[in-house]
Tab-separated table of C-alpha atoms and ligand atoms in Angstrom:
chain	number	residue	atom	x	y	z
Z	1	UNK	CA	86.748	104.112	41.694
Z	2	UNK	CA	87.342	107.022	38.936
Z	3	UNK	CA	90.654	106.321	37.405
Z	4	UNK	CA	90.250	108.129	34.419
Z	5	UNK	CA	90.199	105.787	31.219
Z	6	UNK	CA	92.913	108.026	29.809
Z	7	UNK	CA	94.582	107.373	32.731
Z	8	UNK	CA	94.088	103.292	32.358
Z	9	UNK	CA	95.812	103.398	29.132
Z	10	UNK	CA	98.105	105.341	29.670
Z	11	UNK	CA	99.546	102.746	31.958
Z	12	UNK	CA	98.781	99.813	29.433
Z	13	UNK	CA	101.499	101.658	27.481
Z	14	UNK	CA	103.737	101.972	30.536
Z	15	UNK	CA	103.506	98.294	30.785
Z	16	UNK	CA	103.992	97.908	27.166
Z	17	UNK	CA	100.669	96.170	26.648
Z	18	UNK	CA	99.759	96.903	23.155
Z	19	UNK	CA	97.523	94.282	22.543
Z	20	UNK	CA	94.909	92.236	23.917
Z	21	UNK	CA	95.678	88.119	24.920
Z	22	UNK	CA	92.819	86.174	23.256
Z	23	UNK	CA	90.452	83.829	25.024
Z	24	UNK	CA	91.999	80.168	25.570
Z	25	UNK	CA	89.434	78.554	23.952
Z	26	UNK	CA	87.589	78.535	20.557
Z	27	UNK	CA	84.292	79.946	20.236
Z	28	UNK	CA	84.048	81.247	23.688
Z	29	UNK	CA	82.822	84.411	24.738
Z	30	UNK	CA	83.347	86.168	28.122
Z	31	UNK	CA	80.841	88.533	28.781
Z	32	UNK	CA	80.875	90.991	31.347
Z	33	UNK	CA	77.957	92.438	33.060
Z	34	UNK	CA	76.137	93.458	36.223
Z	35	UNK	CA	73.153	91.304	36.059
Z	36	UNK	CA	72.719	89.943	39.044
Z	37	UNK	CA	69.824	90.127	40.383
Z	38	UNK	CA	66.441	87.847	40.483
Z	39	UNK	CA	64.644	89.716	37.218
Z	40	UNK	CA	68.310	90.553	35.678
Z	41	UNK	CA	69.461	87.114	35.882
Z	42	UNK	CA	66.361	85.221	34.031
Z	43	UNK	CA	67.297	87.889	31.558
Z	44	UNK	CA	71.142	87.491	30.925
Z	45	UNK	CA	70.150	83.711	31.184
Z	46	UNK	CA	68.147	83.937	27.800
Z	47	UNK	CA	71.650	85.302	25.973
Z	48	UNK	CA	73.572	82.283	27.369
Z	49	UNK	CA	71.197	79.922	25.923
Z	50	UNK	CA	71.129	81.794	22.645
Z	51	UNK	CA	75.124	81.364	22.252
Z	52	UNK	CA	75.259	78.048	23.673
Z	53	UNK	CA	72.142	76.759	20.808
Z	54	UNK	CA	74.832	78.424	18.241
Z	55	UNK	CA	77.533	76.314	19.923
Z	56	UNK	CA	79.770	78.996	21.757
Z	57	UNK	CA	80.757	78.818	25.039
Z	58	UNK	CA	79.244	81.550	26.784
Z	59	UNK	CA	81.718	82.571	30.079
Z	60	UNK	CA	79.936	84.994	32.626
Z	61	UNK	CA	81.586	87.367	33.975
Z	62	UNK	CA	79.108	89.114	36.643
Z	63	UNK	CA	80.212	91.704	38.690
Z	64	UNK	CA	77.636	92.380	41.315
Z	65	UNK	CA	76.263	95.842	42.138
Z	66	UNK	CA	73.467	97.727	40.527
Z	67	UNK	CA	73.785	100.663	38.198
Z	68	UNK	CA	77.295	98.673	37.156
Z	69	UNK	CA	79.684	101.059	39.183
Z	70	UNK	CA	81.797	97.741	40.523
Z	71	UNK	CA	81.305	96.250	37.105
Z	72	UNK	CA	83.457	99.039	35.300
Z	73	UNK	CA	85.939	99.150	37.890
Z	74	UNK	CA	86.573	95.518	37.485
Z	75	UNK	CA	86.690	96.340	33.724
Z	76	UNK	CA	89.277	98.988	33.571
Z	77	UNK	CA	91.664	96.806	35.958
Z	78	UNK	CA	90.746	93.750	33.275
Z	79	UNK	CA	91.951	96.475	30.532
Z	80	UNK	CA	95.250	97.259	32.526
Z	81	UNK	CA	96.252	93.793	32.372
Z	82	UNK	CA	95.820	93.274	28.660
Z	83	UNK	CA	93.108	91.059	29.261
Z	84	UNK	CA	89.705	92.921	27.923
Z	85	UNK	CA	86.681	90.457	28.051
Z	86	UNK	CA	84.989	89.717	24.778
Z	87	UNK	CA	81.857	92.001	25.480
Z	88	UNK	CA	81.538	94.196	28.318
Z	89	UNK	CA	78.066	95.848	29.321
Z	90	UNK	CA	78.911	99.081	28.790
Z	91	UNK	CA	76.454	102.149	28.050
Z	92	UNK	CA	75.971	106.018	26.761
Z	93	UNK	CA	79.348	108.913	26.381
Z	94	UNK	CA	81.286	105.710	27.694
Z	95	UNK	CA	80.999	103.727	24.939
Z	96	UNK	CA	82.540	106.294	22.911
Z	97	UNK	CA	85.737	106.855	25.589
Z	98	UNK	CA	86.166	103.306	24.871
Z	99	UNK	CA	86.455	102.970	21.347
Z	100	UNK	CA	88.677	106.300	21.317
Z	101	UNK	CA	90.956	104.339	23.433
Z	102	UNK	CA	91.434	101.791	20.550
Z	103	UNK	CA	91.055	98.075	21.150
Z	104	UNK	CA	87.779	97.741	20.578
Z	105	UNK	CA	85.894	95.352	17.760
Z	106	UNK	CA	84.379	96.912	14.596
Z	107	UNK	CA	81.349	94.791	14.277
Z	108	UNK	CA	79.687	97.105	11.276
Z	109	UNK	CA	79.569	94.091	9.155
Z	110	UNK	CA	77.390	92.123	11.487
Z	111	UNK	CA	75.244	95.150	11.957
Z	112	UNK	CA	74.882	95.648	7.866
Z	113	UNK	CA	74.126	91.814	7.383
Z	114	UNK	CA	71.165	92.453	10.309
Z	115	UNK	CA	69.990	95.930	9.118
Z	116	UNK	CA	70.933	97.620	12.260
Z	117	UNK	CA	70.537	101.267	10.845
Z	118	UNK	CA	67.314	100.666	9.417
Z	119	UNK	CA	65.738	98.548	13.158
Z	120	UNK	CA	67.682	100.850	15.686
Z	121	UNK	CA	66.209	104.267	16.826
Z	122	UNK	CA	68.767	107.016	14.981
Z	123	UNK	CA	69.354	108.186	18.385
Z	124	UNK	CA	70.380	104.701	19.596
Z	125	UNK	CA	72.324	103.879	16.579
Z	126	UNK	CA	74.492	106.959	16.649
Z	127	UNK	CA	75.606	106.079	20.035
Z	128	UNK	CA	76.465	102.326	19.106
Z	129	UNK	CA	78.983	103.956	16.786
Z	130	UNK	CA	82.676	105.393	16.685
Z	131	UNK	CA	83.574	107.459	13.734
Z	132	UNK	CA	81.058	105.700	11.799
Z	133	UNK	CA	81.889	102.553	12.614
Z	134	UNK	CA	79.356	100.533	15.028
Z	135	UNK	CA	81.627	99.371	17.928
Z	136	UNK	CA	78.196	98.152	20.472
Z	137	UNK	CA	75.386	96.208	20.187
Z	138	UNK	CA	72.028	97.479	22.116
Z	139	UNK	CA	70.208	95.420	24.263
Z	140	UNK	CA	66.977	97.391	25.393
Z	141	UNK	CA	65.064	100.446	26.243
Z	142	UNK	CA	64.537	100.943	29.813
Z	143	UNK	CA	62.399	103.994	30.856
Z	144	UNK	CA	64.045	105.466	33.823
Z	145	UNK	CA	61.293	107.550	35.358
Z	146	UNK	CA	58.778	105.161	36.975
Z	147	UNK	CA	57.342	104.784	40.456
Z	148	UNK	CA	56.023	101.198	41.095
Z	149	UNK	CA	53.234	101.178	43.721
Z	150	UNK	CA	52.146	98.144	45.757
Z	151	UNK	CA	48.473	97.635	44.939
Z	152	UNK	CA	46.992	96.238	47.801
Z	153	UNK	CA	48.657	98.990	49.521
Z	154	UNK	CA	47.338	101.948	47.460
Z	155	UNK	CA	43.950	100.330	47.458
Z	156	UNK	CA	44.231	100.131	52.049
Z	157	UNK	CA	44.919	103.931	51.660
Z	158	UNK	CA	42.261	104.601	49.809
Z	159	UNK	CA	45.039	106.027	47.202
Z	160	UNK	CA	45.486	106.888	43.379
Z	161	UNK	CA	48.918	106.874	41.343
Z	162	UNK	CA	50.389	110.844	42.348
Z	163	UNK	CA	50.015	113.080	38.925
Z	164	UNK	CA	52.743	115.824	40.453
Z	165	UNK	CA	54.536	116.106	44.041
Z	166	UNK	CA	52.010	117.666	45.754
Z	167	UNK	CA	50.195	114.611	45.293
Z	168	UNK	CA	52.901	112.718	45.686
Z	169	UNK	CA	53.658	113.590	49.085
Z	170	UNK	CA	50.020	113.380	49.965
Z	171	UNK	CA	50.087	109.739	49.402
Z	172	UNK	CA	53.330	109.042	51.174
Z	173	UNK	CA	51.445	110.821	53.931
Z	174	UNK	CA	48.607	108.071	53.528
Z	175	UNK	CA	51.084	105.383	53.801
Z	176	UNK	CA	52.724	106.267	57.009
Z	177	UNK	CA	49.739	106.794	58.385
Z	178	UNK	CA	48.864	103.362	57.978
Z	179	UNK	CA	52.444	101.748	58.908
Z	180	UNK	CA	53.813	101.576	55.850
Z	181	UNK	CA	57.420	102.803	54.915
Z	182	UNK	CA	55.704	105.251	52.400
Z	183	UNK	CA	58.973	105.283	49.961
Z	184	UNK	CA	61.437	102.221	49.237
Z	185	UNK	CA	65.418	103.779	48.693
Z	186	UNK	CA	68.842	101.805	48.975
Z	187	UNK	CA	72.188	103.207	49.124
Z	188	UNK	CA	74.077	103.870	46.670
Z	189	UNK	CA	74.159	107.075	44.521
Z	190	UNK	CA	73.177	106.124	41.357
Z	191	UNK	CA	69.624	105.500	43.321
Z	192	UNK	CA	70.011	109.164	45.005
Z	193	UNK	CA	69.998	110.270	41.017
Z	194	UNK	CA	67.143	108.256	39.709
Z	195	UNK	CA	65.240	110.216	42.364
Z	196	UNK	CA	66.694	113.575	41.901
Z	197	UNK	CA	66.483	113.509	38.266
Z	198	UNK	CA	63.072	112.478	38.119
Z	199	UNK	CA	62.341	115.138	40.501
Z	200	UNK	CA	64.555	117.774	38.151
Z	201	UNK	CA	61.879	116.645	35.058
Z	202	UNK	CA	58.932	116.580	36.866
Z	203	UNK	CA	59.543	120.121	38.438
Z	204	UNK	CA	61.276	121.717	35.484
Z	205	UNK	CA	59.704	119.506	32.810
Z	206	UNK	CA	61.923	118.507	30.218
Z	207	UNK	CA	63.351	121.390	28.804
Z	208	UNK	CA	64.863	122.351	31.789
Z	209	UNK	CA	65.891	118.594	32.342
Z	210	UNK	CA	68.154	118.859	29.300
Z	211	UNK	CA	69.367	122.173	29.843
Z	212	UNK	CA	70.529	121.363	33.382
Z	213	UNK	CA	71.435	117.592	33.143
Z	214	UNK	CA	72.422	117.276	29.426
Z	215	UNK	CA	73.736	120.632	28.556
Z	216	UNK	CA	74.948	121.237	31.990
Z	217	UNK	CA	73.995	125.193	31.212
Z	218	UNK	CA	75.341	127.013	34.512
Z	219	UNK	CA	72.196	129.175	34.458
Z	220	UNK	CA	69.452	126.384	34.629
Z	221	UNK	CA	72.019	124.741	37.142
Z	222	UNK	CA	71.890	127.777	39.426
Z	223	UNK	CA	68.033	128.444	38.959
Z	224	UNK	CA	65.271	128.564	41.018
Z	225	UNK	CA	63.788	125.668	39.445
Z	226	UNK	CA	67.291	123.765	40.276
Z	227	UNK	CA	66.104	125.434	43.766
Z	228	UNK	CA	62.523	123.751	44.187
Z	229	UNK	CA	64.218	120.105	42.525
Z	230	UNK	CA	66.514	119.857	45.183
Z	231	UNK	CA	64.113	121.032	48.282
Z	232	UNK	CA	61.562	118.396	46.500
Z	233	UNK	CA	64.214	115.668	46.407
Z	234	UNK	CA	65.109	116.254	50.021
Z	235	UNK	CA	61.805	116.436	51.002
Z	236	UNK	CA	61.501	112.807	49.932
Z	237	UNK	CA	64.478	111.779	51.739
Z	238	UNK	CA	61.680	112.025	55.003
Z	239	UNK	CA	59.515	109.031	53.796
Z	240	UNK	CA	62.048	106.798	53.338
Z	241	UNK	CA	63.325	104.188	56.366
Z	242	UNK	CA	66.303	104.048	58.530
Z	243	UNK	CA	67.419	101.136	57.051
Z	244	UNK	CA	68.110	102.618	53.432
Z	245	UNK	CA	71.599	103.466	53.866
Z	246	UNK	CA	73.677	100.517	51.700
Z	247	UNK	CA	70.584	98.625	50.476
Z	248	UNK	CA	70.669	97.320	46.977
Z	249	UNK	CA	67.779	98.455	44.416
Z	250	UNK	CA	65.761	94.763	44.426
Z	251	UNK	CA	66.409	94.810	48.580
Z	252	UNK	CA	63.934	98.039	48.228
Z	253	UNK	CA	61.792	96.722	45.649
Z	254	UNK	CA	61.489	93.605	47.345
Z	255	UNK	CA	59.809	95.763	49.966
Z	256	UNK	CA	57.554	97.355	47.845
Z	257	UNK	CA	57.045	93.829	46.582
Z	258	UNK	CA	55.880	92.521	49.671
Z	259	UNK	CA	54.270	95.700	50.964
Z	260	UNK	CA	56.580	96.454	53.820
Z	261	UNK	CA	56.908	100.133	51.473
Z	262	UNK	CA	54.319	101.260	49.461
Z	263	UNK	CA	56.414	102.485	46.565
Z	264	UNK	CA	59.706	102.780	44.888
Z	265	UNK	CA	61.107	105.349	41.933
Z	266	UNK	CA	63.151	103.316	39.819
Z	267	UNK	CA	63.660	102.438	36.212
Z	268	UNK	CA	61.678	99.583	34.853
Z	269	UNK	CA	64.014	96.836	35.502
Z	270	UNK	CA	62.322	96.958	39.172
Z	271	UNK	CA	59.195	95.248	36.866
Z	272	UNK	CA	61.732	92.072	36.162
Z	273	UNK	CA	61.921	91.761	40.195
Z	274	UNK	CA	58.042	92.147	40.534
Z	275	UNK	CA	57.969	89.604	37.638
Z	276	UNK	CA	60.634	87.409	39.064
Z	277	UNK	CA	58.212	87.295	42.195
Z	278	UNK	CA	55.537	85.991	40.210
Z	279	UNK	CA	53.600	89.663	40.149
Z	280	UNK	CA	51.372	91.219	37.561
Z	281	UNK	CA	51.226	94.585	36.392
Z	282	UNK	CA	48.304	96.070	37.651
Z	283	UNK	CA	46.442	93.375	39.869
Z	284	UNK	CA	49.460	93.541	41.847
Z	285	UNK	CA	51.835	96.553	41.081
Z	286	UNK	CA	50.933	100.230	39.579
Z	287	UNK	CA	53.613	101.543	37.635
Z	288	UNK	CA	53.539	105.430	36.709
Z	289	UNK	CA	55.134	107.731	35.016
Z	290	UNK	CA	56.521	109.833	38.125
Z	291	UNK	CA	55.066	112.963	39.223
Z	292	UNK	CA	54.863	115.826	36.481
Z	293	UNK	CA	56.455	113.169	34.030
Z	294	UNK	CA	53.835	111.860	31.878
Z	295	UNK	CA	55.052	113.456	28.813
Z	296	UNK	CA	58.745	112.797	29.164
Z	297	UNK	CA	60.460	109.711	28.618
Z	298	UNK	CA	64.277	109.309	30.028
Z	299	UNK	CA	65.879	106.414	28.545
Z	300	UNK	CA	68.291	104.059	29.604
Z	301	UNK	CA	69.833	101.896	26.790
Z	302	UNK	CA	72.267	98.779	27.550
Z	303	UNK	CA	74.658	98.015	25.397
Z	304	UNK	CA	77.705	95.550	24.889
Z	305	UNK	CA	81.101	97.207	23.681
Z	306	UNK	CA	82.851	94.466	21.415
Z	307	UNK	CA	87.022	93.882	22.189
Z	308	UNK	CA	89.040	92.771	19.409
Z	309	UNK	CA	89.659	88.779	19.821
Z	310	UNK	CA	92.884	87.324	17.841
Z	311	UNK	CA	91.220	83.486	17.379
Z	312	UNK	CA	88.987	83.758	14.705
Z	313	UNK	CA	86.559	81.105	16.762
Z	314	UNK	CA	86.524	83.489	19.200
Z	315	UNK	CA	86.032	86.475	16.885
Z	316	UNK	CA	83.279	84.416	15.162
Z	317	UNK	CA	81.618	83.839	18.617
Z	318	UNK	CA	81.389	87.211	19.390
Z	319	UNK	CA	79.525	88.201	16.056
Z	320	UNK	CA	77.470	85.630	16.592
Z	321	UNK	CA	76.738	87.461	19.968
Z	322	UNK	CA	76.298	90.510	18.344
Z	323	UNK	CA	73.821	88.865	16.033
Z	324	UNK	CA	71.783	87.074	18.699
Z	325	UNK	CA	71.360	90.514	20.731
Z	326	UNK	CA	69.782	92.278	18.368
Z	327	UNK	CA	67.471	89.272	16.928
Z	328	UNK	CA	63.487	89.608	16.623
Z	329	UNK	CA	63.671	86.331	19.279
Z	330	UNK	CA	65.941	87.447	21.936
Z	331	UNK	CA	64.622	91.165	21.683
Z	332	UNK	CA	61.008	89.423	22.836
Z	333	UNK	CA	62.194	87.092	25.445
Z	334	UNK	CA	65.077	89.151	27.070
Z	335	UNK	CA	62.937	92.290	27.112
Z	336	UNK	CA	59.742	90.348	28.619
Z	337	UNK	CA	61.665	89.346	31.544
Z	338	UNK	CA	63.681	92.328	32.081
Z	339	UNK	CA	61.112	94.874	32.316
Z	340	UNK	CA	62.575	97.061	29.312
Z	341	UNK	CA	61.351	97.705	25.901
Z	342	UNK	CA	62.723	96.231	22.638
Z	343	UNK	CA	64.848	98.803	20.918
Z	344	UNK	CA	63.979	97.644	17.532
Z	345	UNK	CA	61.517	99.819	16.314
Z	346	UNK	CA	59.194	97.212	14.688
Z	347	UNK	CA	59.327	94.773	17.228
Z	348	UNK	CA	55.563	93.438	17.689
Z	349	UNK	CA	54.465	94.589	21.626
Z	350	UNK	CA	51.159	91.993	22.005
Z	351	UNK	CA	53.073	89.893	24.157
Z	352	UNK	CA	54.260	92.554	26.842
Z	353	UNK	CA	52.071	94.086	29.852
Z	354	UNK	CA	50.553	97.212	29.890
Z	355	UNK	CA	53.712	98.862	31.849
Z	356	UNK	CA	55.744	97.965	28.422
Z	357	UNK	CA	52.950	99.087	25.925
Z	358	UNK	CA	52.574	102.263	28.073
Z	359	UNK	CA	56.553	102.879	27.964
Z	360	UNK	CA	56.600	102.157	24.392
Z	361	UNK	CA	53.996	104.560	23.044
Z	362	UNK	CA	55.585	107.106	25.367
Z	363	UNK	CA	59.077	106.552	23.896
Z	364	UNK	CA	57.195	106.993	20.393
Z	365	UNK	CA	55.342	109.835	21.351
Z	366	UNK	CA	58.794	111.715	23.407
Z	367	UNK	CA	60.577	111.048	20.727
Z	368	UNK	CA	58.932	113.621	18.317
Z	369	UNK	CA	57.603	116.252	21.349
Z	370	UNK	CA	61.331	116.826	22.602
Z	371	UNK	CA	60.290	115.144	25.997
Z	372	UNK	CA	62.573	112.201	25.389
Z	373	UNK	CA	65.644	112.318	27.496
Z	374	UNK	CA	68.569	110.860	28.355
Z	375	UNK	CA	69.266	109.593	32.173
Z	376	UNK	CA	72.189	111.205	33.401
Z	377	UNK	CA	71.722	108.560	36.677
Z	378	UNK	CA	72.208	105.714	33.801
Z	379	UNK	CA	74.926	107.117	31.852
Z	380	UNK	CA	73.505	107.791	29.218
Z	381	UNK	CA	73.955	111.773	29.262
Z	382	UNK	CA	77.026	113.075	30.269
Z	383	UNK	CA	80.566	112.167	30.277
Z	384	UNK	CA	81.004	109.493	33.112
Z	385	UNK	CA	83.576	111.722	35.176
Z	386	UNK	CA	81.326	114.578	35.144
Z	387	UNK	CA	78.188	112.607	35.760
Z	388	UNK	CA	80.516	111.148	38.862
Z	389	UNK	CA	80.850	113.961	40.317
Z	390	UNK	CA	77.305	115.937	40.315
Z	391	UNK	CA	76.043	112.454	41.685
Z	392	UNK	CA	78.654	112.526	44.440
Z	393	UNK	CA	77.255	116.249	45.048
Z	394	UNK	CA	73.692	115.186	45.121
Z	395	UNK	CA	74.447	112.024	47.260
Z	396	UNK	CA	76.281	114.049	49.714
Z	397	UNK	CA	73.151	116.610	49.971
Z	398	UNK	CA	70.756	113.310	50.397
Z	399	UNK	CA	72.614	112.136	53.081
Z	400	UNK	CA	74.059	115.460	55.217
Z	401	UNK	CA	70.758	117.279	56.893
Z	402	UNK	CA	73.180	120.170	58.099
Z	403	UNK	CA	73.157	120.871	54.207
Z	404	UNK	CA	71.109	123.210	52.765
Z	405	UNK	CA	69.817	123.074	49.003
Z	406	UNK	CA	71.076	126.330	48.360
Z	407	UNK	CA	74.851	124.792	49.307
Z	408	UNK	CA	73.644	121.880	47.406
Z	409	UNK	CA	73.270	123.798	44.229
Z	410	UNK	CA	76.369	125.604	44.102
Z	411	UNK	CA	78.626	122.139	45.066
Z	412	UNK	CA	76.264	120.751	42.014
Z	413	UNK	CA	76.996	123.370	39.759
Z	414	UNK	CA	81.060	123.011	40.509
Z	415	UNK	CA	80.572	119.639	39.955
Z	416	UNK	CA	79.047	119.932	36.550
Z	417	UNK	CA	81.788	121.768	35.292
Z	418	UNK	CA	84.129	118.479	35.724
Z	419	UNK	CA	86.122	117.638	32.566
I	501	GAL	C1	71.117	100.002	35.158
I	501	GAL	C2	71.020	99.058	34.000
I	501	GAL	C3	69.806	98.232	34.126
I	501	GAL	C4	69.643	97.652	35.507
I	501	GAL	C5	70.073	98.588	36.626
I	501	GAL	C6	70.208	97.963	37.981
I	501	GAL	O1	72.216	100.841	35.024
I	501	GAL	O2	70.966	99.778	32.821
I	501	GAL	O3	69.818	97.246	33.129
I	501	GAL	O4	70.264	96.445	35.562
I	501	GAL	O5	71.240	99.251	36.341
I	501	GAL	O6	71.252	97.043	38.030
């Protein structure tokens, strides 16, 4: 799936694309995205109706698959054929690959008429921009490093939300004890890595987070603390059920859901599928920061990368997107069903569930104590061919038991030295 983006255009020129065909149709927008899913879905839905009430067409373009893996694929070959949706859900280092590329919209005027620099987070607004210029609009904050517990579940086990790993593994113990698959998983790899790297922050804490999985610094790569992450992420890999291999993320929440598992580590937009399921926070779901985490925040932030359109409906549809996505309204309504926060910063929180308060005050709180971090499972830390290939290293130490975590660690530090 990696073709390198240089790589991408560099056959666009080879085909003598230069530039990209506009949309057939006047005030349309195609909008690419991954949101397929029950909780993701009701979202995305809310954007639709937004355009539409402005009178644009709005034309989906969902590519299934969490974490958005098949969704870029399908982008780049959309590229390579000179035919770039409108606005493609695209997030983190990527954003700016894109926009060095060319091809993409400036849409700096629609984020001065809204006040984008003064609403956004500085650290979300820088990344919304190339050279200045802001080429994506933000959707969301979603924390990344949750565990949702079933409640009914905790309370049979006579349980408590698990503070560190020790803990942790105490209560998975309680749960198979009693019959129940103590820890939801699927199968991809960006769900290996929302594991790992909230084991990496709860172990290290986040210092060490961002010197290993941010900076990528060989020595916190090679540590001993990289040591005890990855025996504590394997360790995990014992709770979890024979039938993980190739599930989707909502296929395991829907477990925890039900109570089939008794819990699940996964960013918040497992709370849309609780929600979808007609579940509230805390009479019938836990959600905790995960082991050793409480005082670090890593943050996943969707976005949508603009492409330049040549019919000026078109064009004007696509601010209007722009517009929409980062309005009071849709901030409330989008971010209520999808189980993120609101990125702007003085977005009004009475309506959300104590999950959402909780997540905000932490991102408010990380945000000045150096606990708030990127997620390098959600692209938001690392370029995406090196962040490819660690999580290729750690899925292949999930999945191999002949593999021990010392091999692990040195395959993981190779990896991070990807360009
Ligand atoms: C993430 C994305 C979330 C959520 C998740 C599962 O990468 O940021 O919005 O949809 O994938 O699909």
């Amino acid at each position: 799936m990696s073709m390198k983006l240089s790589t991408v255009f560099k056959m666009l020129a080879v085909a003598g694309v230069t530039s990209f065909a506009a949309a057939s149709f006047a005030g349309e927008v195609e909008v690419l995205h991954w949101w397929t899913s029950g909780g993701e879905a009701k979202s995305v839905a809310e954007l639709k109706k937004m355009l539409q009430a402005k009178g644009h067409t709005w034309k989906d373009f969902a590519v299934a698959g969490g974490g958005g893996d098949n969704a870029m694929t399908v982008l780049k070959s959309r590229v390579v054929s000179g035919n770039p949706p409108a606005a493609a859900q695209i997030k983190g280092p990527a954003i700016q690959e894109w926009a060095a590329e060319g091809g993409v919209a400036d849409i700096t005027a629609v984020a001065k008429a809204n006040n984008w620099d003064k609403v956004l987070p500085p650290v979300v607004a820088n990344q919304m921009k190339y050279k200045g210029k802001y080429v994506a609009a933000p959707v969301n904050v979603h924390r990344v490093n949750w565990v949702w517990i079933n409640k009914a579940a905790l309370d049979k086990v006579g349980g408590k939300a698990p503070a560190n790993w020790d803990e942790f593994f105490k209560l998975a113990d309680k749960f198979k004890a009693a019959g129940i698959v103590p820890v939801a998983h699927g199968g991809q790899d960006w769900q290996d890595f929302t594991t790992f790297e909230a084991v990496v922050l709860g172990v290290g804490g986040a210092k060490f987070y961002n010197q290993a999985l941010v900076k990528l610094d060989q020595t916190a790569l090679k540590s001993p603390t990289m040591l005890k992450s990855l025996e504590t992420f394997k360790k995990i890999h014992s709770y979890t059920d024979k039938g993980a291999p190739g599930r989707d993320w909502n296929l395991a929440t829907a477990m925890v859901i039900q109570g089939k598992a008794g819990m699940q580590i996964m960013g918040d937009w497992a709370k849309g599928e609780f929600q979808a399921a007609g579940k509230k926070a805390g009479a019938d779901f836990v959600c905790a920061a995960t082991p050793g985490s409480a005082n670090a925040y890593t943050y996943n932030v969707d976005s949508f990368v603009m492409f330049q359109q040549k019919n000026p409906a078109n064009a004007k549809a696509q601010a209007d997107l722009a517009a929409a996505i980062l309005s009071p309204e849709f901030q409330q309504v989008f971010n209520l069903n999808k189980g993120s926060i609101p990125v702007r910063t003085d977005a009004k929180m009475d309506a959300f569930d104590d999950c959402a308060k909780q997540s905000n005050k932490d991102f408010l709180a990380t945000a000045k104590n150096g606990g708030l971090q990127p997620s390098i499972a959600h692209g938001m830390a690392v370029s995406p061919a090196a962040a490819g290939a660690i999580k290729d290293a750690v899925s292949n130490f999930w999945n191999t038991d002949s593999m021990t975590a010392q091999q692990a660690q040195q395959q993981i530090a190779q990896a991070a030295l990807t360009k």
